[in-house]
Tab-separated table of C-alpha atoms in Angstrom:
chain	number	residue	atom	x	y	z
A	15	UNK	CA	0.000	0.000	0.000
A	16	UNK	CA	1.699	3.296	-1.101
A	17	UNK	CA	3.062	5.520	1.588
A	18	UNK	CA	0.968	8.584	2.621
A	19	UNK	CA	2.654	11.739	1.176
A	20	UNK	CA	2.883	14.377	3.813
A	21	UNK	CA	3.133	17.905	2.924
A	22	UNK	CA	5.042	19.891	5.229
A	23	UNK	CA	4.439	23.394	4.960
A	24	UNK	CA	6.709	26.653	5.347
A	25	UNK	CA	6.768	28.713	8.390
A	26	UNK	CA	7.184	31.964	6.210
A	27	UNK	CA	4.157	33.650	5.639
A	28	UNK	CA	4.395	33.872	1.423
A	29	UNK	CA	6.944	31.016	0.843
A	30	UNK	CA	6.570	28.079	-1.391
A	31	UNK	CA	5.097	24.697	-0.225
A	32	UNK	CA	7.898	22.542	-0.414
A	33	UNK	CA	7.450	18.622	-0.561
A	34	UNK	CA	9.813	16.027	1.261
A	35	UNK	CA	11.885	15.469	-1.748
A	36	UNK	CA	12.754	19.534	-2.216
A	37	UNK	CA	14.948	18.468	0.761
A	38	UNK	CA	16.899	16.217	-1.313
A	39	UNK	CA	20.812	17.727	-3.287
A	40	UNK	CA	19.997	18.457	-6.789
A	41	UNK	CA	21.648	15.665	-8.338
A	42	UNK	CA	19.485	13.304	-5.825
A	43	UNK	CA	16.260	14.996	-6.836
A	44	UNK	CA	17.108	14.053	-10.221
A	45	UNK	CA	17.689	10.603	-9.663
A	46	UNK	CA	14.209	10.753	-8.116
A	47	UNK	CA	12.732	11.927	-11.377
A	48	UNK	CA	14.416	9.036	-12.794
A	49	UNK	CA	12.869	6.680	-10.961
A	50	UNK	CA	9.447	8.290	-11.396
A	51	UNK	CA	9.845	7.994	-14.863
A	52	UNK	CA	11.002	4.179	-14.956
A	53	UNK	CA	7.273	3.973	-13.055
A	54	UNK	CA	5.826	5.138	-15.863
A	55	UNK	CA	7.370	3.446	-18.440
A	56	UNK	CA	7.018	-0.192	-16.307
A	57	UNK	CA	2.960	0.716	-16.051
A	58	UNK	CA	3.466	1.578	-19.652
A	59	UNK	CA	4.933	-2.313	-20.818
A	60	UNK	CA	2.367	-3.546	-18.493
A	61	UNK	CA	-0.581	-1.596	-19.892
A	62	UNK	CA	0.608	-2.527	-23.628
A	63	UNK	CA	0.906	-6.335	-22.370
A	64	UNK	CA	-2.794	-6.138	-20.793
A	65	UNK	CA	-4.381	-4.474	-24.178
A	66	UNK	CA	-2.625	-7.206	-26.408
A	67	UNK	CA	-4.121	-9.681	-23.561
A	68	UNK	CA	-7.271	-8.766	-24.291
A	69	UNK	CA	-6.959	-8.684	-27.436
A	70	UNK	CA	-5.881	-12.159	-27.553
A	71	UNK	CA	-8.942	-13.207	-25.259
A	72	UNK	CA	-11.599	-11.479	-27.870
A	73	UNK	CA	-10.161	-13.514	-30.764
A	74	UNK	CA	-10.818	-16.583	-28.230
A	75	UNK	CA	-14.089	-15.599	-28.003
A	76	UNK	CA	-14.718	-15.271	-31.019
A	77	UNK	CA	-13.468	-18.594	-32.581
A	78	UNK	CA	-15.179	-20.553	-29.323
A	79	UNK	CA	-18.628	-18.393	-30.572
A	80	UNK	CA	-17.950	-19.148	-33.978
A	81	UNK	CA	-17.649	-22.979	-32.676
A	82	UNK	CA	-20.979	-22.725	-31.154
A	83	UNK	CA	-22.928	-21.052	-33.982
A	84	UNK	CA	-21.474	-23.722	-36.001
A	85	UNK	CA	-22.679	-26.734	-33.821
A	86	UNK	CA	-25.944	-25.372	-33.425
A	87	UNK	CA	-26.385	-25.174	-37.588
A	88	UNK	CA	-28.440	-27.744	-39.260
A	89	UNK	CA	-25.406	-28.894	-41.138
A	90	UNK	CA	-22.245	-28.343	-39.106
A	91	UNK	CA	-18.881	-27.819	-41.404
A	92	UNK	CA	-16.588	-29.677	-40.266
A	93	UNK	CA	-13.921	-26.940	-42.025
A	94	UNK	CA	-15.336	-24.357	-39.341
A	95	UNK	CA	-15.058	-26.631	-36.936
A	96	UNK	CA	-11.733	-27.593	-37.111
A	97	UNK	CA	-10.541	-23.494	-37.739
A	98	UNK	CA	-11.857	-22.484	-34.578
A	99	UNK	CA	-10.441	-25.001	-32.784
A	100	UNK	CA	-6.773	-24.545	-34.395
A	101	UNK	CA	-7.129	-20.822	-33.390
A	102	UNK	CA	-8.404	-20.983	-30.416
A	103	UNK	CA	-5.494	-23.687	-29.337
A	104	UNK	CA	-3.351	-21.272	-30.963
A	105	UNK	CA	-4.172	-17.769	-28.821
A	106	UNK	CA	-4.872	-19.678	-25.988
A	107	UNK	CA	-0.597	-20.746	-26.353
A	108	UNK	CA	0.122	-17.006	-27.838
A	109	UNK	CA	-1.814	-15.945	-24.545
A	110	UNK	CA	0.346	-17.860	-22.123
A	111	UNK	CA	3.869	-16.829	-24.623
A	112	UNK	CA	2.645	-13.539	-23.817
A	113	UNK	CA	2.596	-13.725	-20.230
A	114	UNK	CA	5.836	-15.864	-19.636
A	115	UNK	CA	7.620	-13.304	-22.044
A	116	UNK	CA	6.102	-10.468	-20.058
A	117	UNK	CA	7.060	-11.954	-16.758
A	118	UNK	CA	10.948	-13.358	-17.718
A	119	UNK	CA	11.405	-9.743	-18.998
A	120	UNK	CA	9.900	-8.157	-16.062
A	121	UNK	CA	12.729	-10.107	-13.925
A	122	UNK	CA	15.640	-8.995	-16.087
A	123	UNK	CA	14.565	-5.207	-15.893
A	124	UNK	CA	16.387	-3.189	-13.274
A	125	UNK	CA	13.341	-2.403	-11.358
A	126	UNK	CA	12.149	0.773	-10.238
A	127	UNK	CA	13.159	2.411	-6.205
A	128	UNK	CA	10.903	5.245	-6.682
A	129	UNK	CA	8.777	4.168	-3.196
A	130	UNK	CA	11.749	3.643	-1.207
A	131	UNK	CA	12.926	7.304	-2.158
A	132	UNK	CA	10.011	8.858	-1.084
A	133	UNK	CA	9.708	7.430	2.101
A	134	UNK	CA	13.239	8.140	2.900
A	135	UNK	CA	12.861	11.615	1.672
A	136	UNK	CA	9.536	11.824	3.816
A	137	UNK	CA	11.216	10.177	7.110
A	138	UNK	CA	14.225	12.296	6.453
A	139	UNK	CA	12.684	16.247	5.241
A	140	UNK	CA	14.347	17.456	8.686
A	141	UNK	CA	17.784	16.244	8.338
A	142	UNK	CA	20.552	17.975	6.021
A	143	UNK	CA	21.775	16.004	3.285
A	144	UNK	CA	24.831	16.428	1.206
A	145	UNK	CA	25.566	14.720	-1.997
A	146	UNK	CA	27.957	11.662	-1.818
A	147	UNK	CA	29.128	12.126	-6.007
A	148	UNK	CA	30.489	8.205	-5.777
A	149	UNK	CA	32.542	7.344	-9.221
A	150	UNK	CA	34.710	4.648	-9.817
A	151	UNK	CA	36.558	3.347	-12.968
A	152	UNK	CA	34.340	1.109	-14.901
A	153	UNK	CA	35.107	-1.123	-18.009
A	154	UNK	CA	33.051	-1.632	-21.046
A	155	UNK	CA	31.682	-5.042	-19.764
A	156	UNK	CA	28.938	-3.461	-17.149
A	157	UNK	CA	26.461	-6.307	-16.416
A	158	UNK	CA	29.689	-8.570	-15.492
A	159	UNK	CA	30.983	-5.430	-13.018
A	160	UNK	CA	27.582	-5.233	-11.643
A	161	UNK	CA	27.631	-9.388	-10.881
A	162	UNK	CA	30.675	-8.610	-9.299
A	163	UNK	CA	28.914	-6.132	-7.334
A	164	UNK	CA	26.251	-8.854	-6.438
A	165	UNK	CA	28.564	-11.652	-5.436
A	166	UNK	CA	30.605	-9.279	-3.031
A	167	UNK	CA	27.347	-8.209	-1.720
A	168	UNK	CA	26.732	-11.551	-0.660
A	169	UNK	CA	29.409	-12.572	0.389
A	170	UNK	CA	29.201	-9.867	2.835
A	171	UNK	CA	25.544	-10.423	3.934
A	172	UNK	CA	26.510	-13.925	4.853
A	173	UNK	CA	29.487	-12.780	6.831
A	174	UNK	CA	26.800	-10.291	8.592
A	175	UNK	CA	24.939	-13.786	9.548
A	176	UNK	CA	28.068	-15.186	10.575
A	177	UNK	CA	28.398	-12.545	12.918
A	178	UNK	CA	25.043	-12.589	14.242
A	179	UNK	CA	24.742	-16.323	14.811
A	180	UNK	CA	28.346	-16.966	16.057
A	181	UNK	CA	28.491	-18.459	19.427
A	182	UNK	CA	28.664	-16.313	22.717
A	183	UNK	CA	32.471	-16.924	24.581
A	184	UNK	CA	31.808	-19.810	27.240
A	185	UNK	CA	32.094	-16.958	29.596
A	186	UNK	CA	29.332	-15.448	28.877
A	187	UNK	CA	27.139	-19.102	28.627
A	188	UNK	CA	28.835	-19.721	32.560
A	189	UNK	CA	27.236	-16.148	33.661
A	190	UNK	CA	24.272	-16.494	32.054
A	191	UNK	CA	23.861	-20.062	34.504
A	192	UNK	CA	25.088	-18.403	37.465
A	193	UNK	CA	22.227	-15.686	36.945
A	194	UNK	CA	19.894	-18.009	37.014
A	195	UNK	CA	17.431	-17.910	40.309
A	196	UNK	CA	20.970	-16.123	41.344
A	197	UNK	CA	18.043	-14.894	44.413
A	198	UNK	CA	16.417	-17.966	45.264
A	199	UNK	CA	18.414	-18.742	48.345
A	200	UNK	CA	17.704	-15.134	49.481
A	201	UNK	CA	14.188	-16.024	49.330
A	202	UNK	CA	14.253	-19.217	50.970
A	203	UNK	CA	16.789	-17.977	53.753
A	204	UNK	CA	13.990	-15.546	54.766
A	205	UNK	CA	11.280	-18.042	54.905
A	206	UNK	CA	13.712	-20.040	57.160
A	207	UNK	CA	14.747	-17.546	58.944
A	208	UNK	CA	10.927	-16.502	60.152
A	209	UNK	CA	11.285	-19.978	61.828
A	210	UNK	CA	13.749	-19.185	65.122
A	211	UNK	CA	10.840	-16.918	66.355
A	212	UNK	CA	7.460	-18.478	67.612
A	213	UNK	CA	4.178	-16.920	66.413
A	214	UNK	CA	2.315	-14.930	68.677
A	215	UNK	CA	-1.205	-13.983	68.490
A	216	UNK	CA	-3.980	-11.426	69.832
A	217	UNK	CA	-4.702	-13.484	72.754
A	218	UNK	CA	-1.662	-14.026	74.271
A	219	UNK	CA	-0.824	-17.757	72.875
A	220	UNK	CA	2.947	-18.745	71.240
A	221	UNK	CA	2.780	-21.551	68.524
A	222	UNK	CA	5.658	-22.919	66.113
A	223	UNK	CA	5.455	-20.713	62.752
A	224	UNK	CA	4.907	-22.961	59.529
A	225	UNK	CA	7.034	-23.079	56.940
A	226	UNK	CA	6.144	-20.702	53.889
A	227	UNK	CA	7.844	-21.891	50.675
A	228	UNK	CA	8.048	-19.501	47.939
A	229	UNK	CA	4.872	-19.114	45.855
A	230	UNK	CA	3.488	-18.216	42.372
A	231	UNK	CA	0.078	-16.501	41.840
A	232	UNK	CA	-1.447	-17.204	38.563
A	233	UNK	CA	-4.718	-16.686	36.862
A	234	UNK	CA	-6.724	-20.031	37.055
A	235	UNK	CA	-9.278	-19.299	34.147
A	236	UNK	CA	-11.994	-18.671	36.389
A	237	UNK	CA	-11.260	-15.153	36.706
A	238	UNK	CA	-9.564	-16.107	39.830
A	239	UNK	CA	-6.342	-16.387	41.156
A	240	UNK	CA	-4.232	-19.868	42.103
A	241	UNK	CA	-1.412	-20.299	44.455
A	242	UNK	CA	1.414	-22.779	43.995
A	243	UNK	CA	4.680	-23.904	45.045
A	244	UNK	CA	7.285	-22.212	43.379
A	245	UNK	CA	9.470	-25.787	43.229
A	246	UNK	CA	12.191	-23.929	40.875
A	247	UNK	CA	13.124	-21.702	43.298
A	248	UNK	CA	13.420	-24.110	46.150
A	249	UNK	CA	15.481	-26.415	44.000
A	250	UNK	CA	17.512	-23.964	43.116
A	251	UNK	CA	17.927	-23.034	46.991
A	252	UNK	CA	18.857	-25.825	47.753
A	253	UNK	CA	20.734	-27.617	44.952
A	254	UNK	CA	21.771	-24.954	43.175
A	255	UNK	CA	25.046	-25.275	42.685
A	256	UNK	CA	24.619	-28.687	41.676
A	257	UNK	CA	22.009	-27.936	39.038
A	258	UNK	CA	24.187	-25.136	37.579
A	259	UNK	CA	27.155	-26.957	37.040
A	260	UNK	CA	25.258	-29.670	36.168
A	261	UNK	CA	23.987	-27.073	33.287
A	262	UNK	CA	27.054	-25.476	32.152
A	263	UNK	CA	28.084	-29.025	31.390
A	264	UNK	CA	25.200	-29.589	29.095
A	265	UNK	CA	25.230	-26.124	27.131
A	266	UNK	CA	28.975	-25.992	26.482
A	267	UNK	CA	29.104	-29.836	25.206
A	268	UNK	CA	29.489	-29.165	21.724
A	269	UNK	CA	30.152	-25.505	21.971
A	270	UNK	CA	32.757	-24.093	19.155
A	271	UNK	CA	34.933	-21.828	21.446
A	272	UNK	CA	37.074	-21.091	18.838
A	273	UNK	CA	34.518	-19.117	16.466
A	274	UNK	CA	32.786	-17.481	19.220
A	275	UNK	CA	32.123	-14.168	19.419
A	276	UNK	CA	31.921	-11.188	22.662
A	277	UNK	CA	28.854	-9.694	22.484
A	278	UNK	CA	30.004	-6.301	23.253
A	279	UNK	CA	32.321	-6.786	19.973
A	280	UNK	CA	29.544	-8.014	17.591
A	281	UNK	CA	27.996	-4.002	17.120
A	282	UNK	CA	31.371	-2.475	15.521
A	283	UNK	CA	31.605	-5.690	13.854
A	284	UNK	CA	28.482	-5.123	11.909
A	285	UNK	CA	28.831	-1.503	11.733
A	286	UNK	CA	31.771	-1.953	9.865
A	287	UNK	CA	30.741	-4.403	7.903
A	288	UNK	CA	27.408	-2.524	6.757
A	289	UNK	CA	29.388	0.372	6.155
A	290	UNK	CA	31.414	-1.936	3.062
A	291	UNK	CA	27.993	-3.458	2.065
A	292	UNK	CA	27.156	0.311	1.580
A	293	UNK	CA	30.070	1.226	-0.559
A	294	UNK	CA	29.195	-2.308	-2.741
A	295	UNK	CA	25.875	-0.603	-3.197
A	296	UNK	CA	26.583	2.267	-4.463
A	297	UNK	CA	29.863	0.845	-6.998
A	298	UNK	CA	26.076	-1.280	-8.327
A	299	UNK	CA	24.274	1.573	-8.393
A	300	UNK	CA	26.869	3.922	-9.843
A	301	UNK	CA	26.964	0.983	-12.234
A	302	UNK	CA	23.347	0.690	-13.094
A	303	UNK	CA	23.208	4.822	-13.840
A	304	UNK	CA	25.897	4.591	-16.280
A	305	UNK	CA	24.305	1.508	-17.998
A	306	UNK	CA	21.049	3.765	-18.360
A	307	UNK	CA	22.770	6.329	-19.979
A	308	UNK	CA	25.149	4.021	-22.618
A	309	UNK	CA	21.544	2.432	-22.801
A	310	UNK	CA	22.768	-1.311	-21.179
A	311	UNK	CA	20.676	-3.472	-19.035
A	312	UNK	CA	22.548	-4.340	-15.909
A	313	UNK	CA	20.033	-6.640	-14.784
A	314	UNK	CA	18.214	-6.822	-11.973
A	315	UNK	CA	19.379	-3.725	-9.231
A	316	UNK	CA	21.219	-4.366	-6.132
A	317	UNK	CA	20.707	-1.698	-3.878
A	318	UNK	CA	17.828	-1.542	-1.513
A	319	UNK	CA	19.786	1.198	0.525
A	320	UNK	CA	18.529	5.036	0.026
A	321	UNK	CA	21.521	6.171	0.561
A	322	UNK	CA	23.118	4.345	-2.007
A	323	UNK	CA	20.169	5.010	-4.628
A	324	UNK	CA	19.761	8.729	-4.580
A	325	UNK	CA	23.942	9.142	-4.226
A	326	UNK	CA	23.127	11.131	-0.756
A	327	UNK	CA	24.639	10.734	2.896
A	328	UNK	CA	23.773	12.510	5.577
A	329	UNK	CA	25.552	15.977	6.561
């Protein structure tokens, strides 16, 4: 569902009304246009591709009427018969030509980013922009520089997963145990404790206190509220060294020490990383513009990035 556009207008009384993309640099406003234009010319193919459609479908129709006006005669020619079933069988397969062509040239095209500038213009009209100008030395074969492009891009997206789903150091895995119900002998202490003192009541009588284990209140369905044991806690209390060692042993059989990872080193990590994937994505779509001027098909686009699309960074 298309974005809503916002118009944000001028403080000064008189001004101009200026949309979200009048924020962009010139040369990124431009590149907007472009890809405002390659809408129009996709809903353009696609229009021409629906007319010849149903064109294609009337001619079916009229061979199948034909067919029926022809069975329904008192004498049915077996001529007529036989042409409107060769041309129907023959637009029905010029009708289904027509969409597979349609669609395996659809996938080849480059692909309009028209919607992704907008919104980033729109979620962006507040922040200063400055024009990034990337250029690089390109050869004549483009579409085999911009699969280039696309295998490095990959190959950095999977180190990005490689990153994110390496394993924690077993330092981290051993404090993560020890955290566990780290309170629950605080809890039960207390309970115990309430034990050395008798209870006394209103009327002057001393009895032997009863032991309160820890508890858990949860809804029972009935709009009420249940009471149990909370046995996880007293385990712990009581066995829980035990049960944590017991634990570590479990989640660091298998674990792969050597590849792991800190957690407080994972964020530069990826930043850095990104910040490569970024520079791959604009080399593609530096790429792609140049192809679209010398005319070339680069094939499917790369870049997904704004920043990278419009040739813009921030200020």
């Amino acid at each position: 569902m298309p974005t809503e556009q916002i118009t944000h207008y001028s403080s000064n009384p008189g001004s101009a009304v200026k949309a979200p993309i009048d924020n962009l640099p010139p040369t990124a406003q431009q590149i907007a246009k472009n890809e405002d234009d390659l809408v129009e010319l996709e809903y353009a193919q696609y229009e021409r591709k629906q007319q010849r459609a149903a064109e294609i479908r009337l001619e079916i129709a009229r061979a199948q009427n034909e067919k029926r006006n022809n069975e329904r005669a008192q004498i049915p020619s077996e001529e007529i018969d036989r042409a409107a079933d060769e041309t129907i069988t023959a637009k029905k397969l010029e009708l289904s030509a027509l969409d597979e062509d349609f669609e395996a040239k659809r996938r080849l095209q480059p692909g309009n980013q028209s919607q992704a500038c907008k919104d980033f213009a729109q979620a962006n009209v507040l922040r200063p922009l400055k024009s990034y100008n990337f250029t690089c030395e390109l050869g004549d074969d483009l579409v085999a520089e911009h699969e280039a492009c696309r295998v490095a891009h990959a190959a950095k997206r999977e180190e990005v997963d490689n990153i994110r789903r390496a394993p924690v150091p077993a330092d981290a895995i051993k404090s993560a145990i020890d955290r566990t119900y780290s309170e629950a002998l605080t809890g039960v202490q207390h309970a115990l404790r309430k034990l050395r003192t008798p209870n006394h009541t209103s009327t002057g009588r001393f009895s032997a206190r009863p032991l309160e284990l820890p508890m858990l209140t949860i809804p029972n369905g009935a709009g009420g509220l249940s009471r149990l044991n909370d046995t996880a806690t007293l385990l712990f209390a009581v066995f829980g060294t035990e049960i944590r060692e017991r634990l570590k042993v479990l989640a660091l059989a298998g674990h792969d020490a050597e590849n792991a990872i800190p957690i407080a080193d994972r964020p530069a990590m990826l930043k850095k990383i990104e910040a490569e994937i970024l520079e791959i994505e604009r080399k593609a779509e530096f790429i792609y513009r140049t192809g679209r001027a010398r005319g070339i098909n680069t094939g499917p686009r790369l870049a997904a990035n704004p920043l990278a699309i419009l040739d813009i960074g921030f200020a």
